[in-house]
mmCIF file with all atom_site columns, C-alpha atoms in Angstrom:
data_model
loop_
_atom_site.group_PDB
_atom_site.id
_atom_site.type_symbol
_atom_site.label_atom_id
_atom_site.label_alt_id
_atom_site.label_comp_id
_atom_site.label_asym_id
_atom_site.label_entity_id
_atom_site.label_seq_id
_atom_site.pdbx_PDB_ins_code
_atom_site.Cartn_x
_atom_site.Cartn_y
_atom_site.Cartn_z
_atom_site.occupancy
_atom_site.B_iso_or_equiv
_atom_site.pdbx_formal_charge
_atom_site.auth_seq_id
_atom_site.auth_comp_id
_atom_site.auth_asym_id
_atom_site.auth_atom_id
_atom_site.pdbx_PDB_model_num
ATOM 1   C CA . MET A 1 1   ? 25.369 -1.178 5.935   1.00 0.00 ? 1   MET A CA 1
ATOM 2   C CA . THR A 1 2   ? 22.064 -2.553 5.337   1.00 0.00 ? 2   THR A CA 1
ATOM 3   C CA . PRO A 1 3   ? 18.933 -1.255 4.140   1.00 0.00 ? 3   PRO A CA 1
ATOM 4   C CA . ASP A 1 4   ? 17.617 -0.769 7.747   1.00 0.00 ? 4   ASP A CA 1
ATOM 5   C CA . ASP A 1 5   ? 20.423 1.705  8.422   1.00 0.00 ? 5   ASP A CA 1
ATOM 6   C CA . ILE A 1 6   ? 18.828 4.014  6.475   1.00 0.00 ? 6   ILE A CA 1
ATOM 7   C CA . GLN A 1 7   ? 15.261 4.507  7.837   1.00 0.00 ? 7   GLN A CA 1
ATOM 8   C CA . GLY A 1 8   ? 12.774 4.463  4.446   1.00 0.00 ? 8   GLY A CA 1
ATOM 9   C CA . LEU A 1 9   ? 15.104 2.304  2.070   1.00 0.00 ? 9   LEU A CA 1
ATOM 10  C CA . GLN A 1 10  ? 12.689 -0.826 3.543   1.00 0.00 ? 10  GLN A CA 1
ATOM 11  C CA . GLN A 1 11  ? 9.652  0.604  2.163   1.00 0.00 ? 11  GLN A CA 1
ATOM 12  C CA . VAL A 1 12  ? 11.514 1.508  -1.399  1.00 0.00 ? 12  VAL A CA 1
ATOM 13  C CA . LEU A 1 13  ? 12.719 -2.216 -1.828  1.00 0.00 ? 13  LEU A CA 1
ATOM 14  C CA . THR A 1 14  ? 9.323  -3.878 -0.954  1.00 0.00 ? 14  THR A CA 1
ATOM 15  C CA . GLU A 1 15  ? 7.735  -1.771 -3.785  1.00 0.00 ? 15  GLU A CA 1
ATOM 16  C CA . GLU A 1 16  ? 6.216  -3.699 -6.635  1.00 0.00 ? 16  GLU A CA 1
ATOM 17  C CA . PHE A 1 17  ? 9.310  -3.237 -9.079  1.00 0.00 ? 17  PHE A CA 1
ATOM 18  C CA . PRO A 1 18  ? 9.718  -3.077 -12.114 1.00 0.00 ? 18  PRO A CA 1
ATOM 19  C CA . VAL A 1 19  ? 6.228  -2.921 -12.636 1.00 0.00 ? 19  VAL A CA 1
ATOM 20  C CA . GLU A 1 20  ? 5.249  0.287  -10.305 1.00 0.00 ? 20  GLU A CA 1
ATOM 21  C CA . GLN A 1 21  ? 8.760  1.676  -11.312 1.00 0.00 ? 21  GLN A CA 1
ATOM 22  C CA . GLN A 1 22  ? 8.076  1.475  -15.119 1.00 0.00 ? 22  GLN A CA 1
ATOM 23  C CA . HIS A 1 23  ? 4.459  3.258  -14.749 1.00 0.00 ? 23  HIS A CA 1
ATOM 24  C CA . ARG A 1 24  ? 5.888  6.363  -12.586 1.00 0.00 ? 24  ARG A CA 1
ATOM 25  C CA . CYS A 1 25  ? 8.519  7.097  -14.969 1.00 0.00 ? 25  CYS A CA 1
ATOM 26  C CA . VAL A 1 26  ? 6.667  6.190  -18.220 1.00 0.00 ? 26  VAL A CA 1
ATOM 27  C CA . HIS A 1 27  ? 3.956  8.473  -16.751 1.00 0.00 ? 27  HIS A CA 1
ATOM 28  C CA . GLY A 1 28  ? 6.090  10.853 -15.875 1.00 0.00 ? 28  GLY A CA 1
ATOM 29  C CA . LEU A 1 29  ? 7.700  11.274 -19.210 1.00 0.00 ? 29  LEU A CA 1
ATOM 30  C CA . VAL A 1 30  ? 4.538  11.261 -21.164 1.00 0.00 ? 30  VAL A CA 1
ATOM 31  C CA . LYS A 1 31  ? 2.900  13.968 -19.200 1.00 0.00 ? 31  LYS A CA 1
ATOM 32  C CA . ARG A 1 32  ? 6.007  15.955 -18.285 1.00 0.00 ? 32  ARG A CA 1
ATOM 33  C CA . LYS A 1 33  ? 8.231  15.524 -21.222 1.00 0.00 ? 33  LYS A CA 1
ATOM 34  C CA . ARG A 1 34  ? 5.469  15.004 -23.978 1.00 0.00 ? 34  ARG A CA 1
ATOM 35  C CA . MET A 1 35  ? 7.148  11.962 -25.219 1.00 0.00 ? 35  MET A CA 1
ATOM 36  C CA . SER A 1 36  ? 4.650  9.279  -26.612 1.00 0.00 ? 36  SER A CA 1
ATOM 37  C CA . GLU A 1 37  ? 4.096  6.097  -24.867 1.00 0.00 ? 37  GLU A CA 1
ATOM 38  C CA . GLN A 1 38  ? 6.513  4.072  -27.054 1.00 0.00 ? 38  GLN A CA 1
ATOM 39  C CA . GLU A 1 39  ? 9.283  6.749  -26.430 1.00 0.00 ? 39  GLU A CA 1
ATOM 40  C CA . ALA A 1 40  ? 9.378  6.742  -22.809 1.00 0.00 ? 40  ALA A CA 1
ATOM 41  C CA . LEU A 1 41  ? 9.250  3.349  -22.831 1.00 0.00 ? 41  LEU A CA 1
ATOM 42  C CA . ALA A 1 42  ? 12.168 2.909  -24.598 1.00 0.00 ? 42  ALA A CA 1
ATOM 43  C CA . VAL A 1 43  ? 13.864 5.846  -22.280 1.00 0.00 ? 43  VAL A CA 1
ATOM 44  C CA . TYR A 1 44  ? 12.910 3.891  -19.246 1.00 0.00 ? 44  TYR A CA 1
ATOM 45  C CA . ARG A 1 45  ? 14.466 0.441  -20.734 1.00 0.00 ? 45  ARG A CA 1
ATOM 46  C CA . ASP A 1 46  ? 17.862 2.551  -21.146 1.00 0.00 ? 46  ASP A CA 1
ATOM 47  C CA . TYR A 1 47  ? 17.799 3.771  -17.573 1.00 0.00 ? 47  TYR A CA 1
ATOM 48  C CA . GLU A 1 48  ? 16.950 0.128  -16.277 1.00 0.00 ? 48  GLU A CA 1
ATOM 49  C CA . LYS A 1 49  ? 20.242 -1.088 -18.317 1.00 0.00 ? 49  LYS A CA 1
ATOM 50  C CA . GLY A 1 50  ? 22.472 1.708  -17.780 1.00 0.00 ? 50  GLY A CA 1
ATOM 51  C CA . LEU A 1 51  ? 22.247 2.463  -14.050 1.00 0.00 ? 51  LEU A CA 1
ATOM 52  C CA . CYS A 1 52  ? 23.179 0.596  -10.435 1.00 0.00 ? 52  CYS A CA 1
ATOM 53  C CA . LEU A 1 53  ? 19.903 0.892  -8.804  1.00 0.00 ? 53  LEU A CA 1
ATOM 54  C CA . LEU A 1 54  ? 19.999 0.192  -5.309  1.00 0.00 ? 54  LEU A CA 1
ATOM 55  C CA . ARG A 1 55  ? 17.388 -2.413 -5.148  1.00 0.00 ? 55  ARG A CA 1
ATOM 56  C CA . SER A 1 56  ? 19.581 -4.699 -7.455  1.00 0.00 ? 56  SER A CA 1
ATOM 57  C CA . ARG A 1 57  ? 21.817 -7.433 -6.403  1.00 0.00 ? 57  ARG A CA 1
ATOM 58  C CA . GLU A 1 58  ? 24.851 -5.745 -7.425  1.00 0.00 ? 58  GLU A CA 1
ATOM 59  C CA . GLY A 1 59  ? 23.141 -2.187 -5.618  1.00 0.00 ? 59  GLY A CA 1
ATOM 60  C CA . LEU A 1 60  ? 22.822 -4.414 -2.406  1.00 0.00 ? 60  LEU A CA 1
ATOM 61  C CA . ARG A 1 61  ? 26.464 -5.687 -2.268  1.00 0.00 ? 61  ARG A CA 1
ATOM 62  C CA . ARG A 1 62  ? 27.645 -2.291 -2.323  1.00 0.00 ? 62  ARG A CA 1
ATOM 63  C CA . LEU A 1 63  ? 25.388 -0.940 0.217   1.00 0.00 ? 63  LEU A CA 1
ATOM 64  C CA . ALA A 1 64  ? 26.699 -3.781 2.397   1.00 0.00 ? 64  ALA A CA 1
ATOM 65  C CA . GLY A 1 65  ? 30.435 -3.008 1.740   1.00 0.00 ? 65  GLY A CA 1
ATOM 66  C CA . CYS A 1 66  ? 30.156 1.305  1.930   1.00 0.00 ? 66  CYS A CA 1
ATOM 67  C CA . ASN A 1 67  ? 31.275 4.035  4.070   1.00 0.00 ? 67  ASN A CA 1
ATOM 68  C CA . SER A 1 68  ? 28.082 5.732  5.381   1.00 0.00 ? 68  SER A CA 1
ATOM 69  C CA . THR A 1 69  ? 27.668 9.536  5.857   1.00 0.00 ? 69  THR A CA 1
ATOM 70  C CA . GLY A 1 70  ? 25.647 11.067 8.216   1.00 0.00 ? 70  GLY A CA 1
ATOM 71  C CA . VAL A 1 71  ? 22.134 10.572 6.265   1.00 0.00 ? 71  VAL A CA 1
ATOM 72  C CA . ARG A 1 72  ? 20.112 8.095  8.127   1.00 0.00 ? 72  ARG A CA 1
ATOM 73  C CA . PHE A 1 73  ? 16.841 9.014  6.841   1.00 0.00 ? 73  PHE A CA 1
ATOM 74  C CA . TYR A 1 74  ? 14.897 8.662  3.125   1.00 0.00 ? 74  TYR A CA 1
ATOM 75  C CA . ARG A 1 75  ? 11.660 9.711  1.871   1.00 0.00 ? 75  ARG A CA 1
ATOM 76  C CA . ARG A 1 76  ? 10.583 11.081 -1.626  1.00 0.00 ? 76  ARG A CA 1
ATOM 77  C CA . GLN A 1 77  ? 9.544  14.488 -2.117  1.00 0.00 ? 77  GLN A CA 1
ATOM 78  C CA . GLN A 1 78  ? 5.755  15.216 -2.221  1.00 0.00 ? 78  GLN A CA 1
ATOM 79  C CA . THR A 1 79  ? 5.756  18.161 -5.098  1.00 0.00 ? 79  THR A CA 1
ATOM 80  C CA . HIS A 1 80  ? 7.575  18.381 -8.164  1.00 0.00 ? 80  HIS A CA 1
ATOM 81  C CA . ALA A 1 81  ? 9.764  21.048 -6.894  1.00 0.00 ? 81  ALA A CA 1
ATOM 82  C CA . THR A 1 82  ? 10.291 20.458 -3.451  1.00 0.00 ? 82  THR A CA 1
ATOM 83  C CA . CYS A 1 83  ? 13.454 18.205 -4.142  1.00 0.00 ? 83  CYS A CA 1
ATOM 84  C CA . GLY A 1 84  ? 15.627 20.773 -1.932  1.00 0.00 ? 84  GLY A CA 1
ATOM 85  C CA . VAL A 1 85  ? 13.234 21.024 0.814   1.00 0.00 ? 85  VAL A CA 1
ATOM 86  C CA . SER A 1 86  ? 13.022 16.891 1.449   1.00 0.00 ? 86  SER A CA 1
ATOM 87  C CA . SER A 1 87  ? 16.744 16.657 0.738   1.00 0.00 ? 87  SER A CA 1
ATOM 88  C CA . VAL A 1 88  ? 17.009 19.088 4.054   1.00 0.00 ? 88  VAL A CA 1
ATOM 89  C CA . ALA A 1 89  ? 14.019 17.269 5.667   1.00 0.00 ? 89  ALA A CA 1
ATOM 90  C CA . MET A 1 90  ? 16.353 14.028 5.483   1.00 0.00 ? 90  MET A CA 1
ATOM 91  C CA . VAL A 1 91  ? 19.317 15.706 7.056   1.00 0.00 ? 91  VAL A CA 1
ATOM 92  C CA . LEU A 1 92  ? 17.395 17.107 9.737   1.00 0.00 ? 92  LEU A CA 1
ATOM 93  C CA . ALA A 1 93  ? 15.271 13.776 10.687  1.00 0.00 ? 93  ALA A CA 1
ATOM 94  C CA . SER A 1 94  ? 19.028 12.065 10.746  1.00 0.00 ? 94  SER A CA 1
ATOM 95  C CA . MET A 1 95  ? 20.104 14.690 12.961  1.00 0.00 ? 95  MET A CA 1
ATOM 96  C CA . SER A 1 96  ? 16.874 15.438 15.246  1.00 0.00 ? 96  SER A CA 1
ATOM 97  C CA . GLY A 1 97  ? 14.879 12.053 14.582  1.00 0.00 ? 97  GLY A CA 1
ATOM 98  C CA . LYS A 1 98  ? 12.153 14.843 13.755  1.00 0.00 ? 98  LYS A CA 1
ATOM 99  C CA . ILE A 1 99  ? 10.485 13.509 10.691  1.00 0.00 ? 99  ILE A CA 1
ATOM 100 C CA . LEU A 1 100 ? 8.841  16.244 8.741   1.00 0.00 ? 100 LEU A CA 1
ATOM 101 C CA . SER A 1 101 ? 6.937  16.342 5.548   1.00 0.00 ? 101 SER A CA 1
ATOM 102 C CA . ASP A 1 102 ? 7.623  19.003 2.735   1.00 0.00 ? 102 ASP A CA 1
ATOM 103 C CA . GLU A 1 103 ? 4.435  20.823 3.699   1.00 0.00 ? 103 GLU A CA 1
ATOM 104 C CA . GLU A 1 104 ? 5.489  20.861 7.292   1.00 0.00 ? 104 GLU A CA 1
ATOM 105 C CA . MET A 1 105 ? 8.698  21.857 6.322   1.00 0.00 ? 105 MET A CA 1
ATOM 106 C CA . LEU A 1 106 ? 7.490  25.134 4.500   1.00 0.00 ? 106 LEU A CA 1
ATOM 107 C CA . GLN A 1 107 ? 5.249  26.122 7.363   1.00 0.00 ? 107 GLN A CA 1
ATOM 108 C CA . MET A 1 108 ? 7.981  26.258 9.756   1.00 0.00 ? 108 MET A CA 1
ATOM 109 C CA . GLU A 1 109 ? 9.660  28.566 7.634   1.00 0.00 ? 109 GLU A CA 1
ATOM 110 C CA . PHE A 1 110 ? 12.838 27.253 7.322   1.00 0.00 ? 110 PHE A CA 1
ATOM 111 C CA . PHE A 1 111 ? 13.928 28.363 3.814   1.00 0.00 ? 111 PHE A CA 1
ATOM 112 C CA . ALA A 1 112 ? 15.520 32.040 2.081   1.00 0.00 ? 112 ALA A CA 1
ATOM 113 C CA . VAL A 1 113 ? 12.662 32.388 -0.059  1.00 0.00 ? 113 VAL A CA 1
ATOM 114 C CA . SER A 1 114 ? 9.047  32.145 0.440   1.00 0.00 ? 114 SER A CA 1
ATOM 115 C CA . LYS A 1 115 ? 7.043  29.016 -0.051  1.00 0.00 ? 115 LYS A CA 1
ATOM 116 C CA . ASP A 1 116 ? 4.731  30.200 -3.037  1.00 0.00 ? 116 ASP A CA 1
ATOM 117 C CA . THR A 1 117 ? 8.305  30.546 -4.752  1.00 0.00 ? 117 THR A CA 1
ATOM 118 C CA . ILE A 1 118 ? 9.272  27.062 -3.856  1.00 0.00 ? 118 ILE A CA 1
ATOM 119 C CA . LEU A 1 119 ? 6.533  25.588 -4.891  1.00 0.00 ? 119 LEU A CA 1
ATOM 120 C CA . LYS A 1 120 ? 6.681  27.209 -8.220  1.00 0.00 ? 120 LYS A CA 1
ATOM 121 C CA . GLU A 1 121 ? 10.454 27.255 -8.953  1.00 0.00 ? 121 GLU A CA 1
ATOM 122 C CA . GLY A 1 122 ? 12.131 25.036 -6.277  1.00 0.00 ? 122 GLY A CA 1
ATOM 123 C CA . LEU A 1 123 ? 15.348 26.238 -4.844  1.00 0.00 ? 123 LEU A CA 1
ATOM 124 C CA . THR A 1 124 ? 18.962 27.339 -6.137  1.00 0.00 ? 124 THR A CA 1
ATOM 125 C CA . LEU A 1 125 ? 21.965 25.646 -4.579  1.00 0.00 ? 125 LEU A CA 1
ATOM 126 C CA . ALA A 1 126 ? 22.823 29.030 -3.490  1.00 0.00 ? 126 ALA A CA 1
ATOM 127 C CA . GLN A 1 127 ? 19.330 29.409 -1.742  1.00 0.00 ? 127 GLN A CA 1
ATOM 128 C CA . LEU A 1 128 ? 19.382 25.864 -0.235  1.00 0.00 ? 128 LEU A CA 1
ATOM 129 C CA . CYS A 1 129 ? 23.226 26.843 1.407   1.00 0.00 ? 129 CYS A CA 1
ATOM 130 C CA . ASP A 1 130 ? 21.627 30.381 2.998   1.00 0.00 ? 130 ASP A CA 1
ATOM 131 C CA . SER A 1 131 ? 18.348 28.245 4.234   1.00 0.00 ? 131 SER A CA 1
ATOM 132 C CA . CYS A 1 132 ? 21.014 25.700 6.095   1.00 0.00 ? 132 CYS A CA 1
ATOM 133 C CA . ARG A 1 133 ? 22.563 28.575 7.676   1.00 0.00 ? 133 ARG A CA 1
ATOM 134 C CA . MET A 1 134 ? 19.635 30.001 8.945   1.00 0.00 ? 134 MET A CA 1
ATOM 135 C CA . MET A 1 135 ? 18.863 26.675 10.455  1.00 0.00 ? 135 MET A CA 1
ATOM 136 C CA . GLY A 1 136 ? 22.019 27.259 12.365  1.00 0.00 ? 136 GLY A CA 1
ATOM 137 C CA . TRP A 1 137 ? 23.879 24.461 10.398  1.00 0.00 ? 137 TRP A CA 1
ATOM 138 C CA . ASP A 1 138 ? 27.426 24.726 9.607   1.00 0.00 ? 138 ASP A CA 1
ATOM 139 C CA . THR A 1 139 ? 27.035 25.076 5.435   1.00 0.00 ? 139 THR A CA 1
ATOM 140 C CA . ALA A 1 140 ? 29.483 25.037 2.922   1.00 0.00 ? 140 ALA A CA 1
ATOM 141 C CA . ILE A 1 141 ? 29.099 24.808 -0.891  1.00 0.00 ? 141 ILE A CA 1
ATOM 142 C CA . VAL A 1 142 ? 32.068 22.456 -2.242  1.00 0.00 ? 142 VAL A CA 1
ATOM 143 C CA . ARG A 1 143 ? 32.958 22.039 -6.227  1.00 0.00 ? 143 ARG A CA 1
ATOM 144 C CA . PRO A 1 144 ? 35.418 19.119 -6.046  1.00 0.00 ? 144 PRO A CA 1
ATOM 145 C CA . GLN A 1 145 ? 36.891 19.269 -9.972  1.00 0.00 ? 145 GLN A CA 1
ATOM 146 C CA . SER A 1 146 ? 38.303 15.484 -10.055 1.00 0.00 ? 146 SER A CA 1
ATOM 147 C CA . ALA A 1 147 ? 37.223 12.188 -9.312  1.00 0.00 ? 147 ALA A CA 1
ATOM 148 C CA . ALA A 1 148 ? 40.201 12.445 -6.302  1.00 0.00 ? 148 ALA A CA 1
ATOM 149 C CA . GLU A 1 149 ? 38.720 15.341 -4.719  1.00 0.00 ? 149 GLU A CA 1
ATOM 150 C CA . LEU A 1 150 ? 35.244 13.595 -4.503  1.00 0.00 ? 150 LEU A CA 1
ATOM 151 C CA . GLN A 1 151 ? 36.553 10.516 -3.449  1.00 0.00 ? 151 GLN A CA 1
ATOM 152 C CA . ARG A 1 152 ? 38.606 12.351 -0.407  1.00 0.00 ? 152 ARG A CA 1
ATOM 153 C CA . LEU A 1 153 ? 35.476 14.065 0.629   1.00 0.00 ? 153 LEU A CA 1
ATOM 154 C CA . PHE A 1 154 ? 33.379 11.021 1.030   1.00 0.00 ? 154 PHE A CA 1
ATOM 155 C CA . ALA A 1 155 ? 35.679 8.292  1.834   1.00 0.00 ? 155 ALA A CA 1
ATOM 156 C CA . HIS A 1 156 ? 35.638 8.432  5.745   1.00 0.00 ? 156 HIS A CA 1
ATOM 157 C CA . SER A 1 157 ? 32.993 11.441 6.379   1.00 0.00 ? 157 SER A CA 1
ATOM 158 C CA . LYS A 1 158 ? 30.097 11.736 8.531   1.00 0.00 ? 158 LYS A CA 1
ATOM 159 C CA . ASP A 1 159 ? 28.631 14.996 7.409   1.00 0.00 ? 159 ASP A CA 1
ATOM 160 C CA . PHE A 1 160 ? 25.935 15.326 5.343   1.00 0.00 ? 160 PHE A CA 1
ATOM 161 C CA . PHE A 1 161 ? 25.937 16.209 1.635   1.00 0.00 ? 161 PHE A CA 1
ATOM 162 C CA . ILE A 1 162 ? 23.511 17.309 -0.864  1.00 0.00 ? 162 ILE A CA 1
ATOM 163 C CA . LEU A 1 163 ? 24.226 16.921 -4.428  1.00 0.00 ? 163 LEU A CA 1
ATOM 164 C CA . ASN A 1 164 ? 23.004 19.920 -6.959  1.00 0.00 ? 164 ASN A CA 1
ATOM 165 C CA . TYR A 1 165 ? 23.268 17.912 -10.104 1.00 0.00 ? 165 TYR A CA 1
ATOM 166 C CA . ASP A 1 166 ? 21.806 17.364 -13.843 1.00 0.00 ? 166 ASP A CA 1
ATOM 167 C CA . MET A 1 167 ? 19.608 13.978 -13.680 1.00 0.00 ? 167 MET A CA 1
ATOM 168 C CA . SER A 1 168 ? 20.210 13.288 -17.435 1.00 0.00 ? 168 SER A CA 1
ATOM 169 C CA . LYS A 1 169 ? 24.120 13.940 -17.457 1.00 0.00 ? 169 LYS A CA 1
ATOM 170 C CA . ALA A 1 170 ? 24.200 11.280 -14.361 1.00 0.00 ? 170 ALA A CA 1
ATOM 171 C CA . GLY A 1 171 ? 22.356 8.829  -16.759 1.00 0.00 ? 171 GLY A CA 1
ATOM 172 C CA . GLN A 1 172 ? 18.970 8.739  -14.882 1.00 0.00 ? 172 GLN A CA 1
ATOM 173 C CA . VAL A 1 173 ? 15.423 9.059  -16.982 1.00 0.00 ? 173 VAL A CA 1
ATOM 174 C CA . PRO A 1 174 ? 15.916 12.538 -18.431 1.00 0.00 ? 174 PRO A CA 1
ATOM 175 C CA . TRP A 1 175 ? 14.879 14.946 -16.008 1.00 0.00 ? 175 TRP A CA 1
ATOM 176 C CA . GLY A 1 176 ? 16.621 18.176 -15.342 1.00 0.00 ? 176 GLY A CA 1
ATOM 177 C CA . GLY A 1 177 ? 18.354 19.854 -12.160 1.00 0.00 ? 177 GLY A CA 1
ATOM 178 C CA . HIS A 1 178 ? 17.990 18.182 -9.200  1.00 0.00 ? 178 HIS A CA 1
ATOM 179 C CA . PHE A 1 179 ? 18.564 17.746 -5.462  1.00 0.00 ? 179 PHE A CA 1
ATOM 180 C CA . ALA A 1 180 ? 19.541 14.434 -3.522  1.00 0.00 ? 180 ALA A CA 1
ATOM 181 C CA . PRO A 1 181 ? 21.416 13.270 -0.306  1.00 0.00 ? 181 PRO A CA 1
ATOM 182 C CA . VAL A 1 182 ? 24.608 11.195 -0.350  1.00 0.00 ? 182 VAL A CA 1
ATOM 183 C CA . GLY A 1 183 ? 24.108 8.148  1.324   1.00 0.00 ? 183 GLY A CA 1
ATOM 184 C CA . GLY A 1 184 ? 27.483 6.319  1.296   1.00 0.00 ? 184 GLY A CA 1
ATOM 185 C CA . TYR A 1 185 ? 30.447 5.731  -0.631  1.00 0.00 ? 185 TYR A CA 1
ATOM 186 C CA . HIS A 1 186 ? 31.771 2.306  -2.273  1.00 0.00 ? 186 HIS A CA 1
ATOM 187 C CA . LYS A 1 187 ? 35.337 2.576  -2.496  1.00 0.00 ? 187 LYS A CA 1
ATOM 188 C CA . GLU A 1 188 ? 35.939 -0.658 -4.359  1.00 0.00 ? 188 GLU A CA 1
ATOM 189 C CA . THR A 1 189 ? 33.584 0.700  -7.623  1.00 0.00 ? 189 THR A CA 1
ATOM 190 C CA . ALA A 1 190 ? 34.347 4.729  -6.517  1.00 0.00 ? 190 ALA A CA 1
ATOM 191 C CA . SER A 1 191 ? 30.568 5.214  -6.330  1.00 0.00 ? 191 SER A CA 1
ATOM 192 C CA . VAL A 1 192 ? 28.108 7.272  -4.191  1.00 0.00 ? 192 VAL A CA 1
ATOM 193 C CA . LEU A 1 193 ? 24.696 6.169  -3.133  1.00 0.00 ? 193 LEU A CA 1
ATOM 194 C CA . LEU A 1 194 ? 22.439 8.669  -4.282  1.00 0.00 ? 194 LEU A CA 1
ATOM 195 C CA . LEU A 1 195 ? 19.270 8.873  -2.082  1.00 0.00 ? 195 LEU A CA 1
ATOM 196 C CA . ASP A 1 196 ? 17.237 9.849  -4.980  1.00 0.00 ? 196 ASP A CA 1
ATOM 197 C CA . PRO A 1 197 ? 13.856 11.715 -4.030  1.00 0.00 ? 197 PRO A CA 1
ATOM 198 C CA . TRP A 1 198 ? 11.995 12.340 -7.333  1.00 0.00 ? 198 TRP A CA 1
ATOM 199 C CA . PRO A 1 199 ? 8.705  10.348 -7.226  1.00 0.00 ? 199 PRO A CA 1
ATOM 200 C CA . TYR A 1 200 ? 9.516  8.611  -10.963 1.00 0.00 ? 200 TYR A CA 1
ATOM 201 C CA . THR A 1 201 ? 13.123 7.338  -10.033 1.00 0.00 ? 201 THR A CA 1
ATOM 202 C CA . GLU A 1 202 ? 14.662 5.937  -6.875  1.00 0.00 ? 202 GLU A CA 1
ATOM 203 C CA . PRO A 1 203 ? 18.041 5.493  -4.748  1.00 0.00 ? 203 PRO A CA 1
ATOM 204 C CA . VAL A 1 204 ? 20.577 4.450  -7.296  1.00 0.00 ? 204 VAL A CA 1
ATOM 205 C CA . TRP A 1 205 ? 24.752 4.489  -7.007  1.00 0.00 ? 205 TRP A CA 1
ATOM 206 C CA . ILE A 1 206 ? 26.557 6.617  -9.619  1.00 0.00 ? 206 ILE A CA 1
ATOM 207 C CA . GLY A 1 207 ? 30.396 6.842  -10.282 1.00 0.00 ? 207 GLY A CA 1
ATOM 208 C CA . LEU A 1 208 ? 32.443 9.344  -9.281  1.00 0.00 ? 208 LEU A CA 1
ATOM 209 C CA . GLN A 1 209 ? 33.323 10.422 -12.792 1.00 0.00 ? 209 GLN A CA 1
ATOM 210 C CA . LYS A 1 210 ? 29.554 10.549 -13.426 1.00 0.00 ? 210 LYS A CA 1
ATOM 211 C CA . ILE A 1 211 ? 28.652 12.736 -10.358 1.00 0.00 ? 211 ILE A CA 1
ATOM 212 C CA . LEU A 1 212 ? 31.472 15.335 -12.012 1.00 0.00 ? 212 LEU A CA 1
ATOM 213 C CA . THR A 1 213 ? 29.836 15.368 -15.446 1.00 0.00 ? 213 THR A CA 1
ATOM 214 C CA . SER A 1 214 ? 26.602 15.594 -13.702 1.00 0.00 ? 214 SER A CA 1
ATOM 215 C CA . MET A 1 215 ? 27.790 18.856 -12.151 1.00 0.00 ? 215 MET A CA 1
ATOM 216 C CA . GLN A 1 216 ? 29.473 20.591 -15.129 1.00 0.00 ? 216 GLN A CA 1
ATOM 217 C CA . GLY A 1 217 ? 27.414 23.308 -16.857 1.00 0.00 ? 217 GLY A CA 1
ATOM 218 C CA . VAL A 1 218 ? 25.285 26.024 -14.709 1.00 0.00 ? 218 VAL A CA 1
ATOM 219 C CA . ASP A 1 219 ? 22.041 25.883 -13.467 1.00 0.00 ? 219 ASP A CA 1
ATOM 220 C CA . ARG A 1 220 ? 19.246 27.634 -15.745 1.00 0.00 ? 220 ARG A CA 1
ATOM 221 C CA . LYS A 1 221 ? 17.795 29.739 -13.545 1.00 0.00 ? 221 LYS A CA 1
ATOM 222 C CA . SER A 1 222 ? 20.536 31.172 -11.313 1.00 0.00 ? 222 SER A CA 1
ATOM 223 C CA . GLY A 1 223 ? 23.018 31.289 -13.676 1.00 0.00 ? 223 GLY A CA 1
ATOM 224 C CA . GLU A 1 224 ? 25.505 29.771 -11.383 1.00 0.00 ? 224 GLU A CA 1
ATOM 225 C CA . ALA A 1 225 ? 28.042 26.473 -11.258 1.00 0.00 ? 225 ALA A CA 1
ATOM 226 C CA . ARG A 1 226 ? 25.999 23.423 -9.405  1.00 0.00 ? 226 ARG A CA 1
ATOM 227 C CA . GLY A 1 227 ? 27.959 21.765 -6.838  1.00 0.00 ? 227 GLY A CA 1
ATOM 228 C CA . ILE A 1 228 ? 27.670 20.086 -3.677  1.00 0.00 ? 228 ILE A CA 1
ATOM 229 C CA . LEU A 1 229 ? 26.310 21.067 0.153   1.00 0.00 ? 229 LEU A CA 1
ATOM 230 C CA . ARG A 1 230 ? 28.670 19.998 2.702   1.00 0.00 ? 230 ARG A CA 1
ATOM 231 C CA . ILE A 1 231 ? 26.836 20.395 6.319   1.00 0.00 ? 231 ILE A CA 1
ATOM 232 C CA . SER A 1 232 ? 29.664 19.494 8.918   1.00 0.00 ? 232 SER A CA 1
ATOM 233 C CA . MET A 1 233 ? 29.091 17.972 11.779  1.00 0.00 ? 233 MET A CA 1
ATOM 234 C CA . SER A 1 234 ? 32.158 19.337 13.711  1.00 0.00 ? 234 SER A CA 1
#
């Protein structure tokens, strides 16, 4: 694969990194986590060192040798609570070529809960699954228990996958629960490309074992286990 195979990735790669990315992350941590600027800078530097970002030389090498999923479109979420909405929008755009903003998605009433609730609280995994089924998609929640199960799930599939995970446990800047589509699987490094829509982070390669760790525990809002939404093409 190349960045051209997923519409929207080109824009990420041409942003003014790392200065713009550092500013976004530090500003977000200071504002939302009440950190000092010095503390936020230290967190950001650890984030840069500890992850294989798509824009890095290694990240692009993995992209060139990965197996793709069904996702062919990427964009960032447009509010702090619409990671689930934007993830579904990426799937919809990949299926139909119809590119909708978060606001347009919410106006079309695709979702199993109200617009006001989503903008205030976001979505749980079960609510996102119900929403996809309301759109007529063959959708299931899967909760793999091993790296081998994850490998079988991603290795040769053209289905769509949306990961519900804890960003901190995945090694990203310490935010909380999140949704992100899976854009590809790299066999050599046993890692997946997360098309992270969060405005303060970016698409990144995460190893299978860390994916498992990031899904452990329960979502504080729903009290339910995290997992993966699989939208089947067959």
